[in-house]
Tab-separated table of C-alpha atoms and ligand atoms in Angstrom:
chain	number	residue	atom	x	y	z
A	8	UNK	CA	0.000	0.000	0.000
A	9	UNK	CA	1.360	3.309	-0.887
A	10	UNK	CA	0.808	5.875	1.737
A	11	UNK	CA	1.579	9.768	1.772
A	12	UNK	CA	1.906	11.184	5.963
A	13	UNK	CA	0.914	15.224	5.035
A	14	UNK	CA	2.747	16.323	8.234
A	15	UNK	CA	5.990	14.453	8.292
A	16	UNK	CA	5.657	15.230	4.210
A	17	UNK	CA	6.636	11.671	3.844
A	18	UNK	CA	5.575	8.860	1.379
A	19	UNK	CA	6.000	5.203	2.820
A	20	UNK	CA	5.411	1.763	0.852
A	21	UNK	CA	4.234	-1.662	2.413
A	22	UNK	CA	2.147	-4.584	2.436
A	23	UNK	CA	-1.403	-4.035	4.299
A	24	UNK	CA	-4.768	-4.875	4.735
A	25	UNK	CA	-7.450	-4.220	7.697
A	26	UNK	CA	-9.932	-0.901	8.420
A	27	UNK	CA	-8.118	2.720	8.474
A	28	UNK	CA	-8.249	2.744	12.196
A	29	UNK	CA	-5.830	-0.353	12.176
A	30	UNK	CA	-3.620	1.286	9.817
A	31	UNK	CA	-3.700	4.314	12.258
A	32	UNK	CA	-2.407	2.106	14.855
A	33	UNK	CA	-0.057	0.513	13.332
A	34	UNK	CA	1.368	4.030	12.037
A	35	UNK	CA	1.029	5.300	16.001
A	36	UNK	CA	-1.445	8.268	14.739
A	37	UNK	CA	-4.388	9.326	16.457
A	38	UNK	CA	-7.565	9.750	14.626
A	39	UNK	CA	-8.653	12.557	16.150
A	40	UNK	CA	-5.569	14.518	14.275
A	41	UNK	CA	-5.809	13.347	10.849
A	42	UNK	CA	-8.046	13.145	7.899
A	43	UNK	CA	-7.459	10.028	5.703
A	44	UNK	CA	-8.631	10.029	1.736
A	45	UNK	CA	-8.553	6.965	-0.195
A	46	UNK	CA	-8.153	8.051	-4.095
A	47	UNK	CA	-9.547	11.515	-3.426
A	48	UNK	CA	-12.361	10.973	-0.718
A	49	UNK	CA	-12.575	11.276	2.430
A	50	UNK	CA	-13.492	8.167	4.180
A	51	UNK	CA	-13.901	7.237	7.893
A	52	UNK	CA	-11.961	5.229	10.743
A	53	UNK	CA	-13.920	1.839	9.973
A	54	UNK	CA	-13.695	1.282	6.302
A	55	UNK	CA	-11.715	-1.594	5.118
A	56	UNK	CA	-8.592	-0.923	3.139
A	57	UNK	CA	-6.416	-3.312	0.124
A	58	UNK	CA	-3.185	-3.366	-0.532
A	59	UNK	CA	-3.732	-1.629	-3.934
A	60	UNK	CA	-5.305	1.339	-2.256
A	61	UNK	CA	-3.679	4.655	-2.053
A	62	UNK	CA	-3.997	6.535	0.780
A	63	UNK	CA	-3.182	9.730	1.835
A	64	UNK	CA	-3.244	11.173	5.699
A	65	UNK	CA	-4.294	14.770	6.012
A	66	UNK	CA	-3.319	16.548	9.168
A	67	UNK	CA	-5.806	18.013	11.065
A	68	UNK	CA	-3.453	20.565	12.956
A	69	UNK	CA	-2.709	23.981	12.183
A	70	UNK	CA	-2.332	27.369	13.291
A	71	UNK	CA	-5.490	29.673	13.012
B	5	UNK	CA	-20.593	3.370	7.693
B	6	UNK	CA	-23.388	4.949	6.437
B	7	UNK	CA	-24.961	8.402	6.401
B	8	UNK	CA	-27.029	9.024	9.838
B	9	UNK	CA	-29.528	10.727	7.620
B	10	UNK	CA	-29.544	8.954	4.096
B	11	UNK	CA	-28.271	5.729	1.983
B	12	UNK	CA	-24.701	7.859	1.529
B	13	UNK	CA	-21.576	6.619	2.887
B	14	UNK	CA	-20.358	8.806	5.660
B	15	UNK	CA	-17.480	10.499	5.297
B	16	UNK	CA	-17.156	11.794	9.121
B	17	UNK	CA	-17.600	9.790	12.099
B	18	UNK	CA	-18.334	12.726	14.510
B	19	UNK	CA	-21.270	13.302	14.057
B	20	UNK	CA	-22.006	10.175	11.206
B	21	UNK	CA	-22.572	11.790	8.023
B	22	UNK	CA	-22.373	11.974	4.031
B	23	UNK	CA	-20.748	15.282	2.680
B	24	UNK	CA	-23.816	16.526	1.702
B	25	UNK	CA	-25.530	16.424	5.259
B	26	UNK	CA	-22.071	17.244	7.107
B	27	UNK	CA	-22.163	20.600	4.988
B	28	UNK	CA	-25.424	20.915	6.123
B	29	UNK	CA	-24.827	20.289	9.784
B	30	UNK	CA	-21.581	22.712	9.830
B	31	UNK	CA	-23.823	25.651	8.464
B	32	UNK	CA	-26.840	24.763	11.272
B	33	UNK	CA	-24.407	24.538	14.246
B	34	UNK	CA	-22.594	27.810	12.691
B	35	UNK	CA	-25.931	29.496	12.106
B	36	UNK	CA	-26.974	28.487	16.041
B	37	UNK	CA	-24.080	29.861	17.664
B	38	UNK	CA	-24.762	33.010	16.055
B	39	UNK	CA	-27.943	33.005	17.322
B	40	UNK	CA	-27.825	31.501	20.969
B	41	UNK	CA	-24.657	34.262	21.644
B	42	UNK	CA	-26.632	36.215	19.705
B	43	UNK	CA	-22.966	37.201	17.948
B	44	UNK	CA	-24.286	39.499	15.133
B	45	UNK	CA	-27.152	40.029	12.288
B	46	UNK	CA	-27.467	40.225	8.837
B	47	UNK	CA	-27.404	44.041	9.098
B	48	UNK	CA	-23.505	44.088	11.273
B	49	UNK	CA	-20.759	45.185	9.358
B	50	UNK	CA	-18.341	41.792	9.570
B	51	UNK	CA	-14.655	41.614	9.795
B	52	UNK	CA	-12.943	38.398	9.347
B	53	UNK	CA	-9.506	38.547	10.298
B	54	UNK	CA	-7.505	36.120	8.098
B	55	UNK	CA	-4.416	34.429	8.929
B	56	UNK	CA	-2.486	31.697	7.566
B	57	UNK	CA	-4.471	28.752	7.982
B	58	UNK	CA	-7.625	27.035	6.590
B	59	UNK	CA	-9.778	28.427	9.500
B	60	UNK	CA	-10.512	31.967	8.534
B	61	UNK	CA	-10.986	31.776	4.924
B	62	UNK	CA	-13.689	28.416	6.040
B	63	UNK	CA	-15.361	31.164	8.400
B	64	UNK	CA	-15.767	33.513	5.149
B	65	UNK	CA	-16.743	30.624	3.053
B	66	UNK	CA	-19.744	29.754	5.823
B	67	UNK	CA	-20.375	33.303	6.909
B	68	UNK	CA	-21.377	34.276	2.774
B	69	UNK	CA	-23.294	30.797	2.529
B	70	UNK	CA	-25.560	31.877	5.585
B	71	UNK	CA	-26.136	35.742	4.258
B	72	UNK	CA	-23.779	37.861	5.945
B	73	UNK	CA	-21.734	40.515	4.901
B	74	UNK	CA	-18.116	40.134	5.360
B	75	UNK	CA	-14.849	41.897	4.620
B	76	UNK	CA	-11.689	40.078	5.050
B	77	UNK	CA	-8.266	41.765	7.233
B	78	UNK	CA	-5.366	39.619	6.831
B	79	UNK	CA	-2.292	40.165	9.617
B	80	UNK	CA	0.901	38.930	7.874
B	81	UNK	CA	2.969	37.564	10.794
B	82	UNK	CA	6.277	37.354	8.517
B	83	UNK	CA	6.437	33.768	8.619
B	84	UNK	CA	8.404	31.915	5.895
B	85	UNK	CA	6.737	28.553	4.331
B	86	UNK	CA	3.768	29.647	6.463
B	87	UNK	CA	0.601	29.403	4.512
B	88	UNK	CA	-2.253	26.530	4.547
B	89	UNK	CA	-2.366	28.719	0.576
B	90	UNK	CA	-0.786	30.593	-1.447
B	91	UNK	CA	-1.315	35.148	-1.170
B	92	UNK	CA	-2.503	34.330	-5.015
B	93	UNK	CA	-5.056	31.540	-3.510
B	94	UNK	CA	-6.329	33.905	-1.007
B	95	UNK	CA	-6.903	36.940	-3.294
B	96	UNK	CA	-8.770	34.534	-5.813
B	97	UNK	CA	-10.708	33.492	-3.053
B	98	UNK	CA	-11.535	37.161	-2.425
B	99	UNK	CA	-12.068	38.570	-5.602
B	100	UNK	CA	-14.271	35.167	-6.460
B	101	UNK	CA	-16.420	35.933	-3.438
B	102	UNK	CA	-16.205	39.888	-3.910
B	103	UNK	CA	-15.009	40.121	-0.817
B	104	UNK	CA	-12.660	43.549	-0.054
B	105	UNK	CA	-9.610	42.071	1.468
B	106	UNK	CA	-7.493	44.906	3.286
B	107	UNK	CA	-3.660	43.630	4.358
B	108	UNK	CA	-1.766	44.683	7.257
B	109	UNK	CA	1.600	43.017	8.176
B	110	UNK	CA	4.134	42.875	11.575
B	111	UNK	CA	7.016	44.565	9.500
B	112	UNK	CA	4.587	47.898	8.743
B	113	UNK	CA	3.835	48.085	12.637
B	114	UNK	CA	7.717	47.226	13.633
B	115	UNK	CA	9.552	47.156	10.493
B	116	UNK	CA	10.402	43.740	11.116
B	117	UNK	CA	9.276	40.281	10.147
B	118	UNK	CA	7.988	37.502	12.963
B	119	UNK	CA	11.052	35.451	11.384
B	120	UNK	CA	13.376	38.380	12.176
B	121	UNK	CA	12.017	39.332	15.613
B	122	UNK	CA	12.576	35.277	16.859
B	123	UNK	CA	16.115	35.293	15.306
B	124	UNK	CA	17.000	37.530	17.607
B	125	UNK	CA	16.208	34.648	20.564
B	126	UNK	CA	14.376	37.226	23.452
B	127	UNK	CA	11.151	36.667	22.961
B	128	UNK	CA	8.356	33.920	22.887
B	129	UNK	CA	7.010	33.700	19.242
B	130	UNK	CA	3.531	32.965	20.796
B	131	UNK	CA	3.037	36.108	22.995
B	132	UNK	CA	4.994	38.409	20.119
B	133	UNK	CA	2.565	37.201	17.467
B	134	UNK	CA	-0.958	37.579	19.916
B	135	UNK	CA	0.439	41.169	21.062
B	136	UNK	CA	0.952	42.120	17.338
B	137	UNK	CA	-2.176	40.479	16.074
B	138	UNK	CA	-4.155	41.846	18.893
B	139	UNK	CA	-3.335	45.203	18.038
B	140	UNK	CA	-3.329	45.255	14.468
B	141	UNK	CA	-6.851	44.109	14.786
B	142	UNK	CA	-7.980	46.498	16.726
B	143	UNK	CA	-5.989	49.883	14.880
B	144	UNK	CA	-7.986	48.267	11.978
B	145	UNK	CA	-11.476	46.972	12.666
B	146	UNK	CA	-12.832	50.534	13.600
B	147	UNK	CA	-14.825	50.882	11.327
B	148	UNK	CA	-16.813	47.246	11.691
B	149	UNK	CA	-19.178	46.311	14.426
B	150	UNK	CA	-17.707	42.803	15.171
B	151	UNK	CA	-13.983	41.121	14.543
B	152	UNK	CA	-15.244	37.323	13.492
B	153	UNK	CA	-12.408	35.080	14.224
B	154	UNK	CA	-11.736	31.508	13.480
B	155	UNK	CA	-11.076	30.462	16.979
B	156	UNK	CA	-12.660	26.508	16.546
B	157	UNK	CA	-13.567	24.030	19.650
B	158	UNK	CA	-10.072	22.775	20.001
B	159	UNK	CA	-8.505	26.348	20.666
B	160	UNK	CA	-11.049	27.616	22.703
B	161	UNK	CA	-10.617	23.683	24.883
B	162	UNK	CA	-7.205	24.663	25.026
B	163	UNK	CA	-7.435	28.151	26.394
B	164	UNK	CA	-9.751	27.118	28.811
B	165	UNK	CA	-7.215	24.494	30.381
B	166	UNK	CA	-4.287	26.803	29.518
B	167	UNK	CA	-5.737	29.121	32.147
B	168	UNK	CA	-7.366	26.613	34.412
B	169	UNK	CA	-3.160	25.056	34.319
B	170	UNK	CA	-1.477	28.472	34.808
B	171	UNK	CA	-4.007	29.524	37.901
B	172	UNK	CA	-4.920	32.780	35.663
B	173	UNK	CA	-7.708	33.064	36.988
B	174	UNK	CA	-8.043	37.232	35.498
B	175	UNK	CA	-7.456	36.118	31.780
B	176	UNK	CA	-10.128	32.661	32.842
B	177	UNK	CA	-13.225	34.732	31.274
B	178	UNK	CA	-12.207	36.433	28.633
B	179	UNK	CA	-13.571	33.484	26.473
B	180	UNK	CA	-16.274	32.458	25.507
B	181	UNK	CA	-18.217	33.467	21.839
B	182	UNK	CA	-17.985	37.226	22.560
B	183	UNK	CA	-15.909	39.398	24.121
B	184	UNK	CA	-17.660	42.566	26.569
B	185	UNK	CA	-18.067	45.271	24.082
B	186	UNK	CA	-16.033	48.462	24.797
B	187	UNK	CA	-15.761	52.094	23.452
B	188	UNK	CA	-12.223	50.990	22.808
B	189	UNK	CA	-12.058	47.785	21.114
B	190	UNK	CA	-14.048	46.522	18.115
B	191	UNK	CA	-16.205	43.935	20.089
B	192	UNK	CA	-14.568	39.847	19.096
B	193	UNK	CA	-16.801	37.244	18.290
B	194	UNK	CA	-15.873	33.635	17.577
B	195	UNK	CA	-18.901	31.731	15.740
B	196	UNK	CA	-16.765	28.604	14.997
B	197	UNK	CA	-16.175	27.262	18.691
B	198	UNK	CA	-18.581	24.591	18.176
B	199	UNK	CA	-17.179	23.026	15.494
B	200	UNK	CA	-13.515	20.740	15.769
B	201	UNK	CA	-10.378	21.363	14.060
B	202	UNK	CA	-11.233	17.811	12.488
B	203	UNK	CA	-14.316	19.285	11.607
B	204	UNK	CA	-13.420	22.105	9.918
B	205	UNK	CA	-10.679	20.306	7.804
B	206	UNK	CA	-13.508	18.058	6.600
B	207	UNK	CA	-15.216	21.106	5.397
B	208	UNK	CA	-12.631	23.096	4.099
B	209	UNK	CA	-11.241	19.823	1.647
B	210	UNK	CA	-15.165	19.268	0.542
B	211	UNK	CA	-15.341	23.033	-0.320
B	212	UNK	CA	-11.552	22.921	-2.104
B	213	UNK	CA	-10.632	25.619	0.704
B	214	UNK	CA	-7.720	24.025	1.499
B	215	UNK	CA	-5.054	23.618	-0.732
B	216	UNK	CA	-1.870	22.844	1.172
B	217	UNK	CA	-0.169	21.986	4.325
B	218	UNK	CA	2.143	23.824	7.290
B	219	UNK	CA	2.255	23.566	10.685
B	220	UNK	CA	3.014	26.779	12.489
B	221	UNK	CA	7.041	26.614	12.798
B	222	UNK	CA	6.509	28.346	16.060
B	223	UNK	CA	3.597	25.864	17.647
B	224	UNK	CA	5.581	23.069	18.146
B	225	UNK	CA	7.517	24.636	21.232
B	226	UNK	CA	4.269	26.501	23.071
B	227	UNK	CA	2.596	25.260	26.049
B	228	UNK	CA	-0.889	24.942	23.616
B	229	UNK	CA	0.668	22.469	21.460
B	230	UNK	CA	1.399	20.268	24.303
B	231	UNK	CA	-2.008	20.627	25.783
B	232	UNK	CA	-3.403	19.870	22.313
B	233	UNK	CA	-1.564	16.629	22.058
B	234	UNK	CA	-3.050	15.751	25.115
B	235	UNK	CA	-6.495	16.733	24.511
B	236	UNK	CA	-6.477	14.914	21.143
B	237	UNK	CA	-5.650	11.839	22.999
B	238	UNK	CA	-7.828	11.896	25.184
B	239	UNK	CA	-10.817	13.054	22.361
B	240	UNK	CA	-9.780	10.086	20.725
B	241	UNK	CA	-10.521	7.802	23.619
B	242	UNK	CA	-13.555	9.594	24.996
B	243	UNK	CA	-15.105	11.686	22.030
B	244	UNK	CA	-16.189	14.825	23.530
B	245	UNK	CA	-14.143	15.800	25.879
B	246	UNK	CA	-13.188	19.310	23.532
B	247	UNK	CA	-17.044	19.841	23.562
B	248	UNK	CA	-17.180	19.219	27.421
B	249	UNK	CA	-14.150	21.437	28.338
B	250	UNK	CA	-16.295	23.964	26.542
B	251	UNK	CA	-19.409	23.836	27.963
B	252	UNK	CA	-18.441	23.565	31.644
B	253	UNK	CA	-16.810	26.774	30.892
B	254	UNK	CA	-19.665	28.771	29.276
B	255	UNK	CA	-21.464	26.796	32.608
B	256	UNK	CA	-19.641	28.744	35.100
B	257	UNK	CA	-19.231	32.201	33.352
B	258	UNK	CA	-22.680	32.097	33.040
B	259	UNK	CA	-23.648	30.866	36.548
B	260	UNK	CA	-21.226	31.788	38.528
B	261	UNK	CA	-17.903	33.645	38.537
B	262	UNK	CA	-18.960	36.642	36.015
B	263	UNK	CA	-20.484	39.201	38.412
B	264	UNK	CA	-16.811	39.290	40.442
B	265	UNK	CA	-14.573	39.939	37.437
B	266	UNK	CA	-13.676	43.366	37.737
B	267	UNK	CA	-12.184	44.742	34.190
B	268	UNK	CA	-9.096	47.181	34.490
B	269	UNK	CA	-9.338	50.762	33.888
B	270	UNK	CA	-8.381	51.501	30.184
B	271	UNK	CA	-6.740	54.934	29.093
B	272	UNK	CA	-5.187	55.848	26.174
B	273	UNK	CA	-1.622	54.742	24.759
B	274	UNK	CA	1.084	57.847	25.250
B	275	UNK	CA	2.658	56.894	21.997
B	276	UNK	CA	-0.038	55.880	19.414
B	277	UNK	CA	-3.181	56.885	20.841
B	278	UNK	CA	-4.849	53.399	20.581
B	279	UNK	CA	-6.615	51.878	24.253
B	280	UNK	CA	-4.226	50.812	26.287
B	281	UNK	CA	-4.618	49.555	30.108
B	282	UNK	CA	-1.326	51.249	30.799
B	283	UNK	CA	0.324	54.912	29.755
B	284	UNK	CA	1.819	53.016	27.012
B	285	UNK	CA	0.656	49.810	25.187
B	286	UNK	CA	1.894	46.271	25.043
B	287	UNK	CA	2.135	46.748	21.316
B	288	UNK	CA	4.026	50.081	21.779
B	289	UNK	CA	6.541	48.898	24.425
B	290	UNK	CA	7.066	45.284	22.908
B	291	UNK	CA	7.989	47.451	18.855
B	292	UNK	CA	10.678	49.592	20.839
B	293	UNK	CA	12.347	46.755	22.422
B	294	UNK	CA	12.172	44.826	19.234
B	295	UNK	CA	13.425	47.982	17.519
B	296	UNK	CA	16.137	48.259	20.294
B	297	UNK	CA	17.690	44.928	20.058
B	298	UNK	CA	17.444	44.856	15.681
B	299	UNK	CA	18.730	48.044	15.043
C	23	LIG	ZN1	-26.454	11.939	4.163
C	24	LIG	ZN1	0.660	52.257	21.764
């Protein structure tokens, strides 16, 4: 699975499949700062995730 | 997950909802803050003070969608690599909207940038930049009724334990939706603090508001950021606990502790003639030092 982390402005490659919230764990992010979109949408915490699916984590955090 | 309302697949889990009805929902709790606080009408002359980030121009973006009449004032701190979009974004944003946008910066009130003022190590980016801001603000909002800013529930969480943590107890109700009005200072009112960060991302990507990412080089160091690392840990083991924070505070500035918060005296600034609660300013006293140590 290709995966882009918006606040570290890093792109990371490897093999997963289980719900966004499991992929939130295993990354050691907490939901409550990020957005995740899945080929342009926003989806939530539950949905289930392939290995071809590209996914990109949206920080919530900013400054005003 | 689906929709709470309709067949959609939600696209937020807080409250459950398709884009279309999460739109919706953003615009009817924006809509009843303004009208429990009883903020403003379709008749006050609205300021929206832009900054860097998402929040402001989504407070336009709702504000216009709801019928007000807003003009924009955008404070450049003088950050580098500090902008959640580009100046170009933000004036087509404007001038798509028809909104006036009037621009004010740090380096016209000090002749310096916020980058050049921290390289000189003395002061606390944080307290530099709210000084600043603050005044700017005010020196240009006189001719509005209200300042609208884009304070969301996560800041205003955070300010309330910031205070509750640092025991000041003075500063403790100055929050809340609206500040007191005064002769002196355009009267502030915050009609996002109902709605999360997370929220407000959500809207601002559905709406195309957003177009890039950067954290506030200055945040990471501040006694805030901390506190909102800890809140969104705890928020994402006990959703609402922002919303919570919040409401026990509007609970006991309305119930209780108001009536014995005296306000200080204000006068007018020696050196620039704006209020002031001493001879001369914060604003005043902080551009001299600043001047002091850069020239
Ligand atoms: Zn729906
Ligand atoms: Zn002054």
């Amino acid at each position: 699975m290709k995966i882009y982390i918006e606040r570290n402005k890093e792109n990371k490659e490897f093999d997963f499949k289980g719900s966004v919230q499991d992929l939130l764990d295993t990354l050691n992010i907490l939901s409550e700062t990020v957005l995740v979109v899945k080929n342009g949408t926003i989806i939530t915490e539950d949905e289930e995730l392939i290995n071809d699916d590209e996914i990109k984590i949206l920080s919530v955090v900013s400054g005003g | 997950m689906k929709c709470e309302k309709c067949e959609n697949k939600a696209i937020i889990g807080n409250p459950i909802l398709c884009s279309e009805h999460f739109e919706e929902y953003i615009l009817k709790t924006v809509q009843d803050t303004i009208t429990q606080f009883n903020l403003f009408t379709k008749e006050t002359k609205i300021c929206v003070a832009v900054s860097g980030g998402k929040d402001s121009l989504a407070l336009i973006d709702i504000l216009i969608r709801l019928g007000y009449s807003v003009e924009g004032l955008f404070v450049n701190e003088g950050i580098s690599n500090y902008r959640e979009y580009s100046n170009e974004d933000l004036e087509k944003f404007m001038r798509k909207n028809k909104l006036l946008l009037r621009t004010t910066s740090f380096q016209d009130l000090v002749g310096h940038s916020l980058d050049e003022i921290m390289n000189t190590e003395k002061f606390h980016a944080c307290s530099v930049c709210g000084t600043l801001r603050r005044y700017l603000l005010n020196k240009f909002s006189k001719e509005y009724d209200v300042i609208a800013t884009g304070h969301n529930l996560d800041d205003e969480a955070q300010t309330v334990l910031i205070n509750l943590a640092r025991g000041n107890t003075d500063l403790m109700f100055r929050g809340g939706p609206k500040s007191k009005p005064t002769n002196q200072f355009t009267q502030k009112v915050k009609p996002l603090i109902f709605v999360s960060e997370k929220q407000l991302l959500t809207y601002a990507i559905i709406r195309k508001i957003k177009t890039g990412f950067e954290e506030c080089p200055y945040a990471q160091t501040s006694y805030r950021a901390h506190l909102r690392d800890l809140l969104n840990e705890e928020e994402s083991k006990n959703p609402s606990t922002k919303l919570n924070i919040l409401k026990s505070y509007l609970n006991l500035e309305k119930n209780i502790i108001k009536c014995d918060v005296k306000e200080k005296e204000l006068c007018v600034c020696s050196v620039c003639g704006e209020a002031s609660q001493e001879g001369i300013c914060k604003a005043c006293k902080l551009k001299e030092e600043i001047i002091n140590l850069l020239h």
